[in-house]
Structure formats: C-alpha cells, structure tokens
XYZ file of C-alpha atoms in Angstrom:
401
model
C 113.344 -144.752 -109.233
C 109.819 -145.137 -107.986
C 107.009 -144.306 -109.972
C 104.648 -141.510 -108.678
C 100.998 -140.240 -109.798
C 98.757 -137.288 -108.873
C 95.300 -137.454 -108.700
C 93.220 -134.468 -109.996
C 90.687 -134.490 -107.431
C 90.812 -131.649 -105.071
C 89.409 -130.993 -101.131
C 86.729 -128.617 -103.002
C 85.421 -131.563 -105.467
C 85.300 -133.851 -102.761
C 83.268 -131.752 -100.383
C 80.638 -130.613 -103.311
C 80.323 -134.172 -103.957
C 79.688 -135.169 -100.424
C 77.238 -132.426 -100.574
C 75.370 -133.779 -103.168
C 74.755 -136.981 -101.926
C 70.925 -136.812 -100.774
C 70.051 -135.683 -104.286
C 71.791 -138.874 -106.098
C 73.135 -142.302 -105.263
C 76.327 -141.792 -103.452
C 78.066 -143.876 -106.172
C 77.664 -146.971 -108.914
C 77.087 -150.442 -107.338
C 76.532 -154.080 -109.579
C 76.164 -157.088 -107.803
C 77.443 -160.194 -109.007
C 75.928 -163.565 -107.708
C 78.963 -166.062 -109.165
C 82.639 -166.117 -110.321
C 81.818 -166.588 -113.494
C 79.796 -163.060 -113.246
C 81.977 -161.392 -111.734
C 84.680 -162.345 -114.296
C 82.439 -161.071 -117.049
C 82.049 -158.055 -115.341
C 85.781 -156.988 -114.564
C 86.910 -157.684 -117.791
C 85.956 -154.344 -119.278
C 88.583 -153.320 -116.320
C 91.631 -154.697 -117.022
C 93.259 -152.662 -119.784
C 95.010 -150.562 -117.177
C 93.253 -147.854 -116.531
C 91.574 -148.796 -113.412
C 92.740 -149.465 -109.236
C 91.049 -152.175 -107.446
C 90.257 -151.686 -103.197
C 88.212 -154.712 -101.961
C 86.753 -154.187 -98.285
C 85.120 -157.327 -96.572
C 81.513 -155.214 -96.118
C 79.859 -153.366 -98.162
C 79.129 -150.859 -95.767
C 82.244 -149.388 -95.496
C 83.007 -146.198 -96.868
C 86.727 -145.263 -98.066
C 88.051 -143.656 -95.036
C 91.431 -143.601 -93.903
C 92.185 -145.809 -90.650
C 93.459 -142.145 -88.873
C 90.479 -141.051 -89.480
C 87.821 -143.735 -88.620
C 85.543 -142.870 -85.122
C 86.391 -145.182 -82.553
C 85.802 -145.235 -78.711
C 87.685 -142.613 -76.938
C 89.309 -141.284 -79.976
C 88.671 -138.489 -82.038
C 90.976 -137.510 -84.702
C 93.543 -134.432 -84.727
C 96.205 -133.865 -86.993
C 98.749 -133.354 -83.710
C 97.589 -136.690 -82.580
C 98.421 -138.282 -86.278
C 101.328 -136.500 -85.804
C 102.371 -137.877 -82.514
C 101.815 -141.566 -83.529
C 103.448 -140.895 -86.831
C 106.976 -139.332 -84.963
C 106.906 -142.303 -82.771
C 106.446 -144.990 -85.289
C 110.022 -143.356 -87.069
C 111.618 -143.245 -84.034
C 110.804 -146.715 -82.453
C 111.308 -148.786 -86.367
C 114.692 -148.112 -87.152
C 116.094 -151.233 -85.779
C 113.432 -153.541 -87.999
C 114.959 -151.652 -90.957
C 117.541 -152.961 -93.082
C 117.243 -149.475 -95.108
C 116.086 -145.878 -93.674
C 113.307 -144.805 -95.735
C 114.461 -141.668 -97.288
C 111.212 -139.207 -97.336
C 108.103 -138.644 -95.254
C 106.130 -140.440 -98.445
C 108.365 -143.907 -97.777
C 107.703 -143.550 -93.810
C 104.198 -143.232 -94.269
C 104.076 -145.985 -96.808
C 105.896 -148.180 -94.695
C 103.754 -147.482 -91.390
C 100.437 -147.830 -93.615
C 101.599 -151.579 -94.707
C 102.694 -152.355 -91.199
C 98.930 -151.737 -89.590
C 99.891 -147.947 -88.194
C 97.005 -145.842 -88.544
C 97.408 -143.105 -91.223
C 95.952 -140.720 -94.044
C 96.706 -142.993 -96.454
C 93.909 -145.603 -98.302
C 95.973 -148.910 -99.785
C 95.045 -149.696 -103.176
C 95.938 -151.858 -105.627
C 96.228 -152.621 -109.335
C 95.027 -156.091 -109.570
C 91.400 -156.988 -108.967
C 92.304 -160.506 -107.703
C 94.566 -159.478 -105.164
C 91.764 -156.900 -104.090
C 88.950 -159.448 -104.584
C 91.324 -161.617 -101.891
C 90.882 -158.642 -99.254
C 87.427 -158.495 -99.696
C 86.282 -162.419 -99.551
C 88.638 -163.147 -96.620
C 86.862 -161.269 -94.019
C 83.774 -161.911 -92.425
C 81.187 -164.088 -93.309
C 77.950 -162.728 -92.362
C 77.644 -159.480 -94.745
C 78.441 -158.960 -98.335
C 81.987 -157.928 -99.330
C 82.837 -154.807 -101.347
C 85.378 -153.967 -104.374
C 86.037 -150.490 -105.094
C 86.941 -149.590 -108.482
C 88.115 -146.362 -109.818
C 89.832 -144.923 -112.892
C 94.125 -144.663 -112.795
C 95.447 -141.152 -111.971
C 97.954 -139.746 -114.596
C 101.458 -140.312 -113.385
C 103.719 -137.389 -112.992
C 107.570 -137.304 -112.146
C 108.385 -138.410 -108.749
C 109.960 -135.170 -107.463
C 106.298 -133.564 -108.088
C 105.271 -135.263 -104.626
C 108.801 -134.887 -103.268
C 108.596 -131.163 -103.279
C 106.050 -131.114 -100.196
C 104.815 -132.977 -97.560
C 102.326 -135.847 -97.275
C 100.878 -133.891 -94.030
C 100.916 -130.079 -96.114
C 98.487 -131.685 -99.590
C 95.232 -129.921 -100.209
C 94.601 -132.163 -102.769
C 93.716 -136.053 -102.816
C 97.124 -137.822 -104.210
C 97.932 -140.705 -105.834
C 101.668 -142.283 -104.940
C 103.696 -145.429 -105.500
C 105.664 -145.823 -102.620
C 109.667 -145.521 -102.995
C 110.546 -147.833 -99.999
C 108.935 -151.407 -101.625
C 108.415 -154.508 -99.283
C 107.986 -157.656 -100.034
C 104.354 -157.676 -99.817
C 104.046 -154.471 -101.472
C 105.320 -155.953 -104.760
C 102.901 -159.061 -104.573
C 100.226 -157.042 -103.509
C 100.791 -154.166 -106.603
C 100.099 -151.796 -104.324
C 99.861 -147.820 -103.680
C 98.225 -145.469 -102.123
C 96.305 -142.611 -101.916
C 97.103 -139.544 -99.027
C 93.758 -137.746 -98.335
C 94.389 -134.011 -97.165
C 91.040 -134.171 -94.596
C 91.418 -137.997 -92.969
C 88.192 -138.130 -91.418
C 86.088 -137.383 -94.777
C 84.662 -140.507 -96.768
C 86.900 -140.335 -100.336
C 84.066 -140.032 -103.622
C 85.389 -139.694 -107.215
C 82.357 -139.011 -109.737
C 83.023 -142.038 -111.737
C 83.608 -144.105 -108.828
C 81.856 -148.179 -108.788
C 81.957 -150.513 -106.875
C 81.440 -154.406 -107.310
C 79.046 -156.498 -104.575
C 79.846 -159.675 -103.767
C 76.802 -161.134 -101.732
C 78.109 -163.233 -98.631
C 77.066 -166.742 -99.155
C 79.578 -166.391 -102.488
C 82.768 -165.454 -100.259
C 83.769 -169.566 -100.049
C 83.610 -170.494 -103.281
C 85.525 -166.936 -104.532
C 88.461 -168.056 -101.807
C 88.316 -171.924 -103.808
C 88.657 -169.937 -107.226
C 91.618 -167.108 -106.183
C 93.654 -169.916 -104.414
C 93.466 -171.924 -107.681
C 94.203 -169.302 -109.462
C 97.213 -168.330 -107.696
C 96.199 -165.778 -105.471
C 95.980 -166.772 -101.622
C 98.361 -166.197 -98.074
C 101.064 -167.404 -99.499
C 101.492 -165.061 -102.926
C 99.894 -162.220 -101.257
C 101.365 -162.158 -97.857
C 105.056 -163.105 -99.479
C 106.117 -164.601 -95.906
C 106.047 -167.256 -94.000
C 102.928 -166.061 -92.334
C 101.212 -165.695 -95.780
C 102.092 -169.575 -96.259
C 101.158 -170.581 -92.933
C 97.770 -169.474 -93.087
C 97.232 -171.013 -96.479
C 98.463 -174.328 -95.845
C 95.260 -174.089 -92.705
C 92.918 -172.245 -95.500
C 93.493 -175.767 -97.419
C 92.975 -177.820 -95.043
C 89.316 -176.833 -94.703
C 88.971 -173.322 -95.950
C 86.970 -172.371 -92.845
C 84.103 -169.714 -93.314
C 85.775 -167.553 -90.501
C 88.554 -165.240 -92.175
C 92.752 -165.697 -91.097
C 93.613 -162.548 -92.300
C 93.096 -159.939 -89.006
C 89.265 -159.335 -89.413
C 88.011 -156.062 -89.733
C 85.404 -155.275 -87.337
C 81.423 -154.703 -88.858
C 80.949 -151.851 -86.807
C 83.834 -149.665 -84.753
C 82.745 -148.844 -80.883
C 82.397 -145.127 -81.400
C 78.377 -145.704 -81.432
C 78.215 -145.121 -76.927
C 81.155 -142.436 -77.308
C 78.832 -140.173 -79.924
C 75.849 -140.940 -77.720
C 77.617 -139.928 -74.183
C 78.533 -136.782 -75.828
C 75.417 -135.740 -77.579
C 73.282 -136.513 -74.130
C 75.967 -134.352 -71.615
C 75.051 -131.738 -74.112
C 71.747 -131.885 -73.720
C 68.737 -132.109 -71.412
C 68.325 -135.692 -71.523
C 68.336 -137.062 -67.634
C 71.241 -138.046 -66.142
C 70.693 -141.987 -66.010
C 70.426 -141.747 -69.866
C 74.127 -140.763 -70.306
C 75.460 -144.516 -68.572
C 75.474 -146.470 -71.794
C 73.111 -149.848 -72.080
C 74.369 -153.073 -72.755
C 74.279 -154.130 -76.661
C 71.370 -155.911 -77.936
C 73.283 -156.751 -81.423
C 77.179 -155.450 -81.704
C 76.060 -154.904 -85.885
C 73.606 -152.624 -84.716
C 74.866 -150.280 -82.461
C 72.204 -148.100 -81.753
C 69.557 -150.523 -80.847
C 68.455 -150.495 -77.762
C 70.786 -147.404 -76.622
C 67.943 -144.632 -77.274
C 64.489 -146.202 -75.103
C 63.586 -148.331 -78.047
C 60.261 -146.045 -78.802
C 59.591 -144.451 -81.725
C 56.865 -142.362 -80.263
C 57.837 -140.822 -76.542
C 56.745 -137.750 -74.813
C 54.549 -135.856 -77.457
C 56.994 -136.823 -80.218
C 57.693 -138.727 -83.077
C 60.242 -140.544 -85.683
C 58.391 -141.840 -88.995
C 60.525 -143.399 -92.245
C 59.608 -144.014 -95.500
C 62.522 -146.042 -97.795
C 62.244 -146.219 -101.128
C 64.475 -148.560 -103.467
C 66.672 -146.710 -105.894
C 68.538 -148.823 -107.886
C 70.649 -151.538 -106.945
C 71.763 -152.236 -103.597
C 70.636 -148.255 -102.552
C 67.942 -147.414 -100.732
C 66.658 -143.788 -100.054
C 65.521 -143.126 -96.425
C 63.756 -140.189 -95.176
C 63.485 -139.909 -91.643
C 60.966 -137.465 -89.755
C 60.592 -135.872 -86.164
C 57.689 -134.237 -85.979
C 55.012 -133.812 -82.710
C 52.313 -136.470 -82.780
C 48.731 -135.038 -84.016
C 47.014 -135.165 -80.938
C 49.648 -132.986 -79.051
C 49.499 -129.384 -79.582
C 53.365 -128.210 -79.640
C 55.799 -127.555 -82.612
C 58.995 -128.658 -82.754
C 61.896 -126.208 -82.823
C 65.765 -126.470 -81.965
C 68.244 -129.054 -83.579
C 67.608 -132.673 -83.769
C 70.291 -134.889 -83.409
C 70.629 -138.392 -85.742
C 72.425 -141.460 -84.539
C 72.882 -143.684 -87.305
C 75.144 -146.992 -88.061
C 78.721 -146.602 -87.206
C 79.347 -147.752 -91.017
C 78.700 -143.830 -91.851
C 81.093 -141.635 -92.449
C 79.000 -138.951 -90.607
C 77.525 -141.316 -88.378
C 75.957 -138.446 -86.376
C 73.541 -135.546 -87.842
C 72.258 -132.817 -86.795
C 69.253 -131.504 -88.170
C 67.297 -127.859 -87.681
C 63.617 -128.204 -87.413
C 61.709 -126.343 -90.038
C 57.893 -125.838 -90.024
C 57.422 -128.235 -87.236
C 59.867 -131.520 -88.491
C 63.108 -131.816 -88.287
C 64.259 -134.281 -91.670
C 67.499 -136.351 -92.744
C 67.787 -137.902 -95.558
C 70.211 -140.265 -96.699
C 71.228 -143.324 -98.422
C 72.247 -146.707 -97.329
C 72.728 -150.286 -98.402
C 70.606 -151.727 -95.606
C 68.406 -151.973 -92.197
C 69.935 -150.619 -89.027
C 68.366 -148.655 -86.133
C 68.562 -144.706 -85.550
C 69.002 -143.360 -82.192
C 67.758 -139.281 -81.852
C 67.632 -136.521 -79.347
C 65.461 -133.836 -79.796
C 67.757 -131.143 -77.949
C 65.264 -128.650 -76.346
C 64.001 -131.032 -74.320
C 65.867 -133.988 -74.207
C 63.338 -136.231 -75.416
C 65.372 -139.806 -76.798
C 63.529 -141.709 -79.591
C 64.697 -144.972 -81.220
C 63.292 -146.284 -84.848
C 64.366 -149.683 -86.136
C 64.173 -149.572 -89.719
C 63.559 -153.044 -90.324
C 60.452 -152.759 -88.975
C 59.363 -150.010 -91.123
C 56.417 -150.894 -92.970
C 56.343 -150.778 -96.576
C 59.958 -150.989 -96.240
C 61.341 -153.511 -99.430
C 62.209 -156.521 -97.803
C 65.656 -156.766 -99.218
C 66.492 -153.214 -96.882
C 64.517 -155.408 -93.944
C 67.244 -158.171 -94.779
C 70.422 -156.314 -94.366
C-alpha cells in the first residue's frame, strides 16, 4: 500500500509567518557558483530527512498552479472544483486503472499539467536540480529544500478530503506512474491555494544562470536527464536532441518569468478608482520580465506627489526595500486614503494596498532583485511609476537582477 505523511504545519503557522515577513528575510538562501559547490553543499542533505523542489527562477515563490494570478483568472474553490470534476470525467479512457480516492485523482491530474492545490516535490536533489537548470536561461534557477514530514498510516489522509484540509499535508500518491517512480515524487495539498507555502526552517539553494549548461553536462552524466526522468519515449527523445548540442534554450515546457496577470490587477485597481478613463486601456510592454514598466506614466514624481526607495542588502541574495508616497515639499497637501502597490508578478501578493499615515503611505518588502512598481494613490487617481534599478544608492547586484 502507498505510503502517506502529514505535515505539522497548519493554515494559522503559515499566515503568522507570512505576517512576519517585513521584519525578517522571508527564508534561507546560499548561492553556489559551481557543481563542485553545490555538491559540497547538499551533502549535509542527503541522510533522508530532507525534500528537494527545484524551480527554473529564483523568483518564484511556492504556490500552487490553481492558485497562481493569471490574465482573466482569479481563483475560486468552485472553479478548482469545476476543472477538477471534468478532468475525472473526460480521463477515464487514458486509464488502464480507475484511481480509487480523490488523493490518486488529484495526484494523477497534478502530474498530467492540470492545475491544482497540490506543489510536486521530490526526494532526490538531482532529479529536482534537473527541473530547475532546464528552464530558462536568462535568470538564476532555484532549489527548495525543506525538512521530511513524519509519515503516518495511509488511512489518516483517507478519512477526509484533499478539498476539506485545514492543514498543509504531505502525501505519496497511491495511483504511481511511470514518471512518478523516476521522479521520487509527492506532494504537498495546501488548504488556501493562492497563499505562497513558508516552513520556518525552509532554504533554498541559488544556482546563478550562466551555471545552468554545465549543471545539465554533469546530471546527464550522472544519469539524470529526459530519458530517466521523463521514463517515455518523450523523455528519450528530447535527450537524444539535448546531446546533440545541449542548447541553452530549455525542452522541457518552459515556465514563463512572469504570468500576464500584471494589466488584469492594473485594469481593476484603475475602474476602482479616479484615475481617467484612457488610463484603464493597457500600454504595450516595454520588457515582458518587467511587467509594470511603462504601464503607470513612467514618473516617479506627478501631480504634487511622490514615490522614493531606499534598498538595503540583507544577506545573501535579499534585499530590503522601502518604498514611500509622500507629497513633494514644495506642495502644501497631505496625503490620506489607501495607496495601492503594483509590484512584479513573481509576488505572491503582487498587489498592496497601503493606508497613509502621517502624510506617507509605506510598503516594505523583500525581494531578490530590480523590477519596477506601478501605484495609484486612490483619492485622486494620481498614477506614479518607480524603476528600482535606477534607484540611487541602490547595490548594484539589486540594479543587476
């Protein structure tokens, strides 16, 4: 029978920790600058205890693909639902064997691409490491590392539904593919899909972008590459092109940098404010990594107000930004009312709203690089824009990003 764990992490942790954020570093990163690094690095976690989730940027938090923002979507549990009820329906005649509980159903539409509440993990660092280095090129790769869950019996997780936890849960899946089993995977089902997933001990491993081609060399002669992970002939297809010339671009399905939810937030935060009409029709993209630039007038100082930043380097690969809306000296006015914070789609939260106290409204947050903030100051309508790679004092790593 398939094994099953529990997580002890509950919906009340997991908000107190998201709370905490602008105080601390949202979690542990280490960057490694060569294989040989990076194998001196994971040693210390491979006695077990530890699950592996590689992502091919950095900037992307661990939030389930139900959950992400994307254009003209926002999530609802009756809308997971709905696409969750169809999958069953429409995949019983690719099935050689009816999965036999809502866990195995989920599983199965996770590994087949469905969006769902569940995060794929897995317990090898080299088959996570593979995920990681085979997507894009142009921005550093990520691998997620946190400690095992204790494993209870299986019928603990039988007992209730996937869609009724109030606690994060760790699984194996029951219904095992092919890929599954070369992959060592399982999951994790996340009671609130659209919140970023912290544990307090959670690290995570940086692998800088001009090191991805030489990590894909190492895994495939190692063992790990299409054709071991994918288990398929697909998996060996795309590794017999990988060797002809292992190309910089990724085969696997790329992830996108950023999702298109960036002119969706904005067209919603302007029809609820004053801004003028013409603002609401969105502008072309300047740079598809940075969706907010050009969207917002490109000013940072516009009708009597202001946006300042200050970032400060914390520790490695985290910066601390402070952003401030405030009315420029000369102008005699206060601000009042809610200001509203567009930041990089790579957020969790990629919109904020702010109060304005004494006069300035202020967000504070943490990131791993550059990226420009679009804001609306609501009582008025007033649009600002503040590239934060032009920021001076900024450290020129942040500028880099």
């Amino acid at each position: 029978m398939a094994r099953q764990a529990k997580a002890r992490v509950s919906s009340e942790q997991t908000d107190k920790l998201t709370h905490e954020l602008v105080d601390k570093r949202p979690w542990d990163r280490r960057r490694v600058r060569s294989w040989n690094e990076f194998q001196n690095h994971i040693e210390r976690y491979l006695d077990g205890n530890y699950l592996f989730r590689g992502v091919a940027s950095v900037r992307f938090p661990l939030v389930t693909s139900v959950g992400r923002q994307r254009e003209g979507y926002e999530y609802s549990e009756a809308r997971e639902q709905a696409l969750f009820n169809q999958f069953k329906r429409e995949a019983l005649p690719f099935l050689p064997v009816r999965p036999a509980s809502n866990w195995e159903w989920l599983a199965l539409a996770q590994h087949h691409g469905v969006p769902t509440r569940l995060l794929d993990w897995s317990e090898s660092p080299s088959v996570s490491l593979f995920f990681a280095v085979w997507g894009n090129d142009e921005e550093d790769a990520g691998l997620y590392i946190i400690r095992r869950p204790e494993e209870v019996k299986p019928g603990d997780l039988e007992q209730q539904s996937p869609f009724g936890v109030t606690d994060v849960a760790f699984f194996y899946p029951g219904y095992v593919t092919p890929r599954l089993v070369s992959q060592r995977g399982l999951f994790t089902v996340h009671p609130k899909p659209d919140q970023p997933y912290q544990s307090e001990d959670m690290q995570q491993i940086v692998i800088g972008k001009e090191c991805k081609a030489d990590f894909r060399r190492k895994l495939d002669a190692s063992g790990v590459h299409h054709a071991a992970i994918m288990a398929d002939l697909d998996g060996l297809s795309r590794r017999l092109i990988a060797i002809q010339s292992y190309r910089a671009t990724a085969l696997l399905p790329e992830a996108p940098v950023v999702s298109s939810s960036a002119g969706t937030a904005r067209a919603g935060t302007l029809a609820k404010s004053k801004a003028r009409v013409g603002a609401m029709s969105p502008s072309p993209r300047i740079n598809p990594r940075d969706p907010q630039k050009g969207q917002w007038g490109g000013k940072s100082t516009n009708n009597g107000w202001r946006v300042t930043a200050r970032v400060a380097e914390s520790d490695t690969d985290w910066f601390r930004i402070t952003l401030t809306v405030s009315a420029v000296r000369s102008e005699h006015k206060v601000l009042s009312g809610d200001v509203v914070f567009h930041l990089h789609d790579s957020f969790a939260q990629s919109v904020c709203r702010e109060p304005a106290r004494n006069g300035k409204a202020v967000l504070k947050l943490w990131a791993y690089g550059a990226f420009t903030v679009g804001i609306l100051i609501e009582h008025d309508g007033t649009m600002l824009e503040i590239d934060l790679t032009e920021v001076q004092g900024a450290p020129e790593l942040f500028r880099e990003r």
